[in-house]
């Protein structure tokens, strides 16, 4: 596996990233998600140009769902903005954990703007898995290629959903929606090689379920900070003990 | 409202209500991650928090599904996720195998037990 990920140039690394995107399970996940989003945008009277631009600019499916249904149902814009910013908090620790992997001694700030904007669950999960085996100077290009691959898939399947709209039988629509939690669960488990990652996954599942059931405000933020910190503290204690 | 403005209105909302409130967290991450290396404790902790947040999102999507998925009984959704996960472990940690089996279970369960 690591042998096939050696690149002679940045453009080779970029296209290697595009190829990885098309071969990963997230390609199917994005296909399912964005067929659904395309149908939603169509039903709420937004244009395909608007949908495509929202994928390019927002690049986060949960936020796009909130935005499209918010506009469509005429919700108060300040409430929509608040819901989106709460859903986006997860992007902050993801960027903090990702950029040190992408950066080398010679990387300029400008080179990090694209990987920062491209950060999303699919790209983050795959980057944390694949980047460590790449030469550091190829990682940014690979990461950008991976993201461009995912984004193209999302835009393309957004078109499919937009023009197919409403033709989906409910059971098939449910199957498409189920792709997101199922693939997030399994691919996060695959990436969890360290005990800390496994603990964070387990604590986050339990806390996320509990806090949501108890209708605690900002449930996801507390599940993340609480579960993540607990996993980190246990990891540190085990390290100190050995 | 003039015709030109009402055409532009959805795009204005896209930028102000969709793009900016979402992008701010990425930009904050970029600012904070400057000068940190991948082994630093802040980065390790961030990884744990990001993983746990993602796990919280998964739990929420499974328990409180929306749209057509909400019509599939909770027991079927949880069983499909659990069986998909076990299939992933049995199939030498293949994500494709886990997702495929989980989806088949959901489809079958949804067909048999639809609300």
Short mmCIF file of C-alpha atoms in Angstrom, two decimals:
data_model
loop_
_atom_site.label_atom_id
_atom_site.label_comp_id
_atom_site.label_asym_id
_atom_site.label_seq_id
_atom_site.Cartn_x
_atom_site.Cartn_y
_atom_site.Cartn_z
CA UNK A 1 0.00 0.00 0.00
CA UNK A 2 2.69 2.50 0.99
CA UNK A 3 4.66 1.59 -2.14
CA UNK A 4 1.82 2.76 -4.39
CA UNK A 5 1.73 6.11 -2.62
CA UNK A 6 5.17 7.44 -3.59
CA UNK A 7 4.92 10.40 -5.95
CA UNK A 8 7.66 12.01 -8.08
CA UNK A 9 6.01 15.41 -8.33
CA UNK A 10 3.30 17.54 -6.79
CA UNK A 11 1.01 17.06 -9.78
CA UNK A 12 1.43 13.28 -9.52
CA UNK A 13 0.49 13.55 -5.84
CA UNK A 14 -2.53 15.71 -6.73
CA UNK A 15 -3.83 13.16 -9.24
CA UNK A 16 -3.02 10.36 -6.80
CA UNK A 17 -5.31 12.16 -4.36
CA UNK A 18 -8.08 12.44 -6.97
CA UNK A 19 -7.73 8.72 -7.65
CA UNK A 20 -7.91 7.87 -3.93
CA UNK A 21 -11.09 9.92 -3.67
CA UNK A 22 -12.79 8.02 -6.47
CA UNK A 23 -11.76 4.65 -5.00
CA UNK A 24 -12.77 5.37 -1.41
CA UNK A 25 -16.02 4.46 0.29
CA UNK A 26 -16.71 8.19 0.75
CA UNK A 27 -17.28 8.50 -2.98
CA UNK A 28 -20.44 6.39 -2.49
CA UNK A 29 -21.34 8.27 0.66
CA UNK A 30 -21.08 11.65 -1.08
CA UNK A 31 -23.04 10.28 -4.03
CA UNK A 32 -25.89 9.26 -1.73
CA UNK A 33 -25.79 12.44 0.34
CA UNK A 34 -25.68 14.86 -2.58
CA UNK A 35 -28.38 13.08 -4.59
CA UNK A 36 -30.53 13.79 -1.52
CA UNK A 37 -29.35 17.41 -1.26
CA UNK A 38 -29.97 17.98 -4.98
CA UNK A 39 -33.55 16.74 -4.61
CA UNK A 40 -34.04 18.93 -1.53
CA UNK A 41 -32.73 22.07 -3.31
CA UNK A 42 -35.02 21.37 -6.27
CA UNK A 43 -38.06 20.91 -4.03
CA UNK A 44 -37.39 24.21 -2.25
CA UNK A 45 -37.06 26.12 -5.52
CA UNK A 46 -33.34 26.87 -5.45
CA UNK A 47 -31.36 26.77 -8.70
CA UNK A 48 -28.69 24.23 -9.65
CA UNK A 49 -26.17 27.10 -9.85
CA UNK A 50 -27.00 28.04 -6.26
CA UNK A 51 -26.64 24.42 -5.11
CA UNK A 52 -23.26 24.06 -6.84
CA UNK A 53 -22.01 27.33 -5.35
CA UNK A 54 -23.16 26.23 -1.88
CA UNK A 55 -21.19 22.99 -2.25
CA UNK A 56 -18.08 24.95 -3.28
CA UNK A 57 -18.37 27.55 -0.52
CA UNK A 58 -19.92 25.72 2.42
CA UNK A 59 -18.64 22.18 1.70
CA UNK A 60 -20.35 20.59 4.68
CA UNK A 61 -23.46 18.51 4.04
CA UNK A 62 -25.14 19.07 7.46
CA UNK A 63 -24.79 22.86 7.11
CA UNK A 64 -26.13 22.70 3.55
CA UNK A 65 -29.17 20.72 4.69
CA UNK A 66 -29.86 23.33 7.41
CA UNK A 67 -29.38 26.20 4.94
CA UNK A 68 -31.57 24.77 2.18
CA UNK A 69 -34.41 23.70 4.47
CA UNK A 70 -34.11 27.02 6.37
CA UNK A 71 -34.49 29.08 3.21
CA UNK A 72 -37.18 26.73 1.91
CA UNK A 73 -39.32 26.85 5.02
CA UNK A 74 -38.78 30.58 5.58
CA UNK A 75 -37.06 30.20 8.98
CA UNK A 76 -35.56 33.28 10.66
CA UNK A 77 -32.16 33.84 9.06
CA UNK A 78 -30.41 34.50 12.36
CA UNK A 79 -31.61 31.12 13.64
CA UNK A 80 -30.37 29.41 10.49
CA UNK A 81 -26.97 31.09 10.85
CA UNK A 82 -26.77 30.02 14.49
CA UNK A 83 -27.69 26.40 13.69
CA UNK A 84 -25.05 26.34 10.96
CA UNK A 85 -22.30 27.75 13.13
CA UNK A 86 -23.11 25.19 15.87
CA UNK A 87 -22.97 22.34 13.35
CA UNK A 88 -19.62 23.66 12.10
CA UNK A 89 -17.76 23.69 15.43
CA UNK A 90 -16.48 20.18 14.64
CA UNK A 91 -14.42 21.68 11.80
CA UNK A 92 -12.22 23.59 14.25
CA UNK A 93 -10.46 20.66 16.02
CA UNK A 94 -10.31 18.86 12.65
CA UNK A 95 -8.31 21.68 11.07
CA UNK A 96 -6.04 21.92 14.13
CA UNK A 97 -5.30 18.17 13.94
CA UNK A 98 -4.89 18.11 10.15
CA UNK A 99 -2.67 21.09 9.29
CA UNK A 100 0.44 19.94 11.19
CA UNK A 101 0.38 16.79 9.00
CA UNK A 102 0.12 18.83 5.78
CA UNK A 103 2.70 21.48 6.62
CA UNK A 104 6.47 21.30 6.12
CA UNK A 105 9.20 23.74 7.11
CA UNK A 106 8.81 25.58 3.78
CA UNK A 107 5.02 25.76 3.64
CA UNK A 108 3.65 29.29 3.40
CA UNK A 109 0.38 30.31 5.01
CA UNK A 110 -1.16 30.73 1.55
CA UNK A 111 -0.54 27.04 0.78
CA UNK A 112 -2.69 26.06 3.76
CA UNK A 113 -5.77 28.06 2.75
CA UNK A 114 -7.08 25.39 0.36
CA UNK A 115 -6.58 22.40 2.71
CA UNK A 116 -8.26 24.48 5.44
CA UNK A 117 -11.28 25.28 3.30
CA UNK A 118 -11.47 21.69 2.02
CA UNK A 119 -11.59 20.22 5.55
CA UNK A 120 -14.69 18.04 5.92
CA UNK A 121 -15.39 14.68 7.53
CA UNK A 122 -14.64 12.59 4.43
CA UNK A 123 -11.41 14.42 3.61
CA UNK A 124 -10.28 14.51 7.25
CA UNK A 125 -10.81 10.80 7.89
CA UNK A 126 -9.00 9.80 4.68
CA UNK A 127 -6.17 12.32 5.17
CA UNK A 128 -5.40 11.14 8.68
CA UNK A 129 -5.20 7.60 7.36
CA UNK A 130 -3.21 8.22 4.16
CA UNK A 131 -1.01 11.30 4.75
CA UNK A 132 1.37 9.79 7.33
CA UNK A 133 2.77 7.33 4.75
CA UNK A 134 3.44 10.12 2.21
CA UNK A 135 6.56 12.26 1.95
CA UNK A 136 5.78 15.52 3.81
CA UNK A 137 6.38 17.74 0.73
CA UNK A 138 3.71 15.82 -1.25
CA UNK A 139 0.99 15.86 1.36
CA UNK A 140 -0.62 19.25 0.57
CA UNK A 141 -0.96 18.39 -3.13
CA UNK A 142 -2.37 14.94 -2.32
CA UNK A 143 -4.81 16.45 0.14
CA UNK A 144 -6.01 19.00 -2.42
CA UNK A 145 -6.42 16.29 -5.07
CA UNK A 146 -8.41 14.15 -2.65
CA UNK A 147 -10.69 17.09 -1.87
CA UNK A 148 -11.16 18.12 -5.51
CA UNK A 149 -12.11 14.50 -6.24
CA UNK A 150 -14.69 14.47 -3.43
CA UNK A 151 -16.04 17.90 -4.32
CA UNK A 152 -16.45 16.96 -7.99
CA UNK A 153 -18.39 13.87 -6.95
CA UNK A 154 -20.59 15.96 -4.65
CA UNK A 155 -21.31 18.53 -7.38
CA UNK A 156 -21.95 15.86 -10.01
CA UNK A 157 -24.35 13.87 -7.83
CA UNK A 158 -26.02 17.13 -6.76
CA UNK A 159 -26.94 17.55 -10.45
CA UNK A 160 -28.26 13.97 -10.58
CA UNK A 161 -30.46 14.52 -7.52
CA UNK A 162 -31.63 17.94 -8.71
CA UNK A 163 -32.87 16.58 -12.04
CA UNK A 164 -34.17 13.25 -10.66
CA UNK A 165 -35.89 14.99 -7.74
CA UNK A 166 -38.77 13.33 -5.95
CA UNK A 167 -38.60 10.18 -8.07
CA UNK A 168 -36.93 8.22 -5.28
CA UNK A 169 -38.96 5.53 -3.46
CA UNK A 170 -38.92 6.17 0.34
CA UNK A 171 -37.04 2.98 1.23
CA UNK A 172 -34.26 3.85 -1.24
CA UNK A 173 -34.14 7.41 0.10
CA UNK A 174 -33.78 5.97 3.63
CA UNK A 175 -30.92 3.75 2.46
CA UNK A 176 -29.12 6.79 1.01
CA UNK A 177 -29.56 8.73 4.26
CA UNK A 178 -28.25 5.77 6.28
CA UNK A 179 -24.95 5.86 4.34
CA UNK A 180 -23.75 8.86 6.34
CA UNK A 181 -23.88 7.54 9.94
CA UNK A 182 -22.90 3.99 8.90
CA UNK A 183 -19.84 5.00 6.88
CA UNK A 184 -18.73 7.61 9.44
CA UNK A 185 -18.92 4.94 12.18
CA UNK A 186 -17.00 2.27 10.30
CA UNK A 187 -14.34 4.49 8.74
CA UNK A 188 -13.65 6.24 12.05
CA UNK A 189 -13.25 2.80 13.64
CA UNK A 190 -10.84 1.78 10.88
CA UNK A 191 -8.72 4.88 11.55
CA UNK A 192 -8.68 4.33 15.30
CA UNK A 193 -5.37 2.54 15.65
CA UNK A 194 -4.40 4.21 18.90
CA UNK A 195 -6.25 3.45 22.13
CA UNK A 196 -7.00 7.17 22.50
CA UNK A 197 -8.92 7.24 19.20
CA UNK A 198 -10.94 4.16 20.14
CA UNK A 199 -11.82 5.63 23.52
CA UNK A 200 -12.79 8.96 21.92
CA UNK A 201 -15.06 7.12 19.48
CA UNK A 202 -16.71 5.07 22.25
CA UNK A 203 -17.14 7.99 24.69
CA UNK A 204 -18.45 10.25 21.91
CA UNK A 205 -21.08 7.67 20.88
CA UNK A 206 -22.30 7.18 24.45
CA UNK A 207 -22.21 10.86 25.44
CA UNK A 208 -23.70 11.97 22.12
CA UNK A 209 -26.61 9.54 22.58
CA UNK A 210 -27.16 10.49 26.25
CA UNK A 211 -26.96 14.26 25.80
CA UNK A 212 -29.22 14.18 22.74
CA UNK A 213 -31.81 12.05 24.56
CA UNK A 214 -31.71 14.45 27.53
CA UNK A 215 -32.15 17.41 25.12
CA UNK A 216 -29.08 19.18 26.49
CA UNK A 217 -28.24 22.38 24.57
CA UNK A 218 -25.06 22.23 22.46
CA UNK A 219 -25.13 18.43 22.90
CA UNK A 220 -22.52 17.71 20.22
CA UNK A 221 -20.07 20.27 21.55
CA UNK A 222 -20.23 18.77 25.04
CA UNK A 223 -20.01 15.21 23.70
CA UNK A 224 -16.89 16.22 21.77
CA UNK A 225 -15.14 18.17 24.49
CA UNK A 226 -16.16 15.76 27.28
CA UNK A 227 -15.54 12.50 25.41
CA UNK A 228 -12.37 13.75 23.71
CA UNK A 229 -10.85 15.16 26.89
CA UNK A 230 -11.61 11.97 28.84
CA UNK A 231 -9.96 9.86 26.11
CA UNK A 232 -6.96 12.20 26.03
CA UNK A 233 -6.54 12.15 29.83
CA UNK A 234 -6.68 8.34 29.95
CA UNK A 235 -4.14 8.20 27.12
CA UNK A 236 -1.77 10.55 29.03
CA UNK A 237 -2.19 8.58 32.26
CA UNK A 238 -1.35 5.32 30.49
CA UNK A 239 1.70 6.92 28.88
CA UNK A 240 2.87 8.23 32.24
CA UNK A 241 2.39 4.78 33.80
CA UNK A 242 4.72 3.06 31.31
CA UNK B 1 -37.50 44.70 -4.27
CA UNK B 2 -36.11 45.07 -7.82
CA UNK B 3 -35.89 42.02 -10.07
CA UNK B 4 -32.08 42.03 -10.00
CA UNK B 5 -31.98 42.14 -6.22
CA UNK B 6 -34.51 39.36 -5.77
CA UNK B 7 -32.44 37.18 -8.11
CA UNK B 8 -29.34 37.88 -6.04
CA UNK B 9 -31.06 37.44 -2.69
CA UNK B 10 -30.53 33.64 -2.37
CA UNK B 11 -26.83 34.15 -3.13
CA UNK B 12 -26.54 36.87 -0.52
CA UNK B 13 -28.07 34.50 2.04
CA UNK B 14 -25.72 31.74 0.91
CA UNK B 15 -22.68 33.88 1.70
CA UNK B 16 -23.85 35.57 4.89
CA UNK B 17 -25.97 32.84 6.51
CA UNK B 18 -24.33 29.71 5.02
CA UNK B 19 -20.69 30.36 4.16
CA UNK B 20 -19.45 32.75 6.86
CA UNK B 21 -20.91 31.05 10.00
CA UNK B 22 -19.49 27.73 8.73
CA UNK B 23 -16.09 28.92 7.49
CA UNK B 24 -15.21 30.85 10.64
CA UNK B 25 -14.34 27.59 12.47
CA UNK B 26 -12.00 26.45 9.73
CA UNK B 27 -10.23 29.83 9.75
CA UNK B 28 -9.92 29.74 13.56
CA UNK B 29 -8.35 26.29 13.23
CA UNK B 30 -5.87 27.64 10.67
CA UNK B 31 -4.91 30.51 12.97
CA UNK B 32 -4.53 28.28 16.03
CA UNK B 33 -2.69 25.44 14.27
CA UNK B 34 0.16 27.74 13.20
CA UNK B 35 3.39 26.66 14.81
CA UNK B 36 1.99 23.43 16.26
CA UNK B 37 3.56 20.14 15.21
CA UNK B 38 1.69 16.87 14.85
CA UNK B 39 3.02 15.38 18.08
CA UNK B 40 2.13 18.38 20.23
CA UNK B 41 -0.34 17.82 23.04
CA UNK B 42 -2.81 20.41 21.75
CA UNK B 43 -2.96 18.59 18.41
CA UNK B 44 -3.41 15.21 20.12
CA UNK B 45 -6.21 16.61 22.25
CA UNK B 46 -7.82 18.23 19.18
CA UNK B 47 -7.79 14.88 17.43
CA UNK B 48 -9.53 13.24 20.38
CA UNK B 49 -12.14 16.04 20.52
CA UNK B 50 -12.73 15.88 16.75
CA UNK B 51 -13.15 12.09 16.91
CA UNK B 52 -15.55 12.29 19.86
CA UNK B 53 -17.57 15.07 18.18
CA UNK B 54 -17.85 12.97 15.06
CA UNK B 55 -18.98 10.02 17.20
CA UNK B 56 -21.62 12.29 18.74
CA UNK B 57 -22.84 13.21 15.25
CA UNK B 58 -23.09 9.48 14.39
CA UNK B 59 -25.10 8.71 17.55
CA UNK B 60 -27.44 11.62 16.86
CA UNK B 61 -28.00 10.63 13.22
CA UNK B 62 -28.75 7.02 14.23
CA UNK B 63 -31.07 7.80 17.16
CA UNK B 64 -32.84 10.87 15.80
CA UNK B 65 -32.95 10.27 12.06
CA UNK B 66 -34.70 12.72 9.78
CA UNK B 67 -36.54 12.43 6.47
CA UNK B 68 -37.25 8.99 5.04
CA UNK B 69 -34.81 7.33 7.45
CA UNK B 70 -37.09 8.27 10.36
CA UNK B 71 -39.71 5.87 8.92
CA UNK B 72 -37.33 2.94 9.55
CA UNK B 73 -37.82 1.67 13.15
CA UNK B 74 -35.04 2.57 15.60
CA UNK B 75 -34.33 -1.12 16.32
CA UNK B 76 -33.67 -1.77 12.63
CA UNK B 77 -31.34 1.24 12.34
CA UNK B 78 -29.32 0.20 15.40
CA UNK B 79 -29.20 -3.47 14.35
CA UNK B 80 -28.04 -2.49 10.85
CA UNK B 81 -25.25 -0.30 12.28
CA UNK B 82 -24.17 -3.02 14.75
CA UNK B 83 -24.22 -5.84 12.16
CA UNK B 84 -22.36 -3.63 9.66
CA UNK B 85 -19.74 -2.94 12.32
CA UNK B 86 -19.29 -6.65 13.13
CA UNK B 87 -19.04 -7.42 9.39
CA UNK B 88 -16.29 -4.78 9.11
CA UNK B 89 -14.32 -6.49 11.92
CA UNK B 90 -14.84 -9.99 10.46
CA UNK B 91 -13.91 -8.91 6.91
CA UNK B 92 -10.36 -7.88 7.89
CA UNK B 93 -11.46 -4.32 8.65
CA UNK B 94 -12.93 -3.68 5.20
CA UNK B 95 -15.05 -0.50 5.24
CA UNK B 96 -16.77 -1.49 1.99
CA UNK B 97 -17.87 -4.83 3.45
CA UNK B 98 -19.16 -3.21 6.64
CA UNK B 99 -21.12 -0.50 4.80
CA UNK B 100 -22.54 -2.96 2.25
CA UNK B 101 -23.74 -5.46 4.89
CA UNK B 102 -25.16 -2.69 7.09
CA UNK B 103 -27.11 -1.25 4.14
CA UNK B 104 -28.48 -4.68 3.17
CA UNK B 105 -29.69 -5.21 6.75
CA UNK B 106 -31.34 -1.78 6.75
CA UNK B 107 -33.02 -2.43 3.42
CA UNK B 108 -34.30 -5.86 4.51
CA UNK B 109 -35.38 -4.63 7.95
CA UNK B 110 -37.03 -1.56 6.46
CA UNK B 111 -38.92 -3.72 3.98
CA UNK B 112 -40.14 -6.13 6.69
CA UNK B 113 -40.80 -3.72 9.57
CA UNK B 114 -41.60 -0.36 7.93
CA UNK B 115 -43.71 1.91 10.15
#
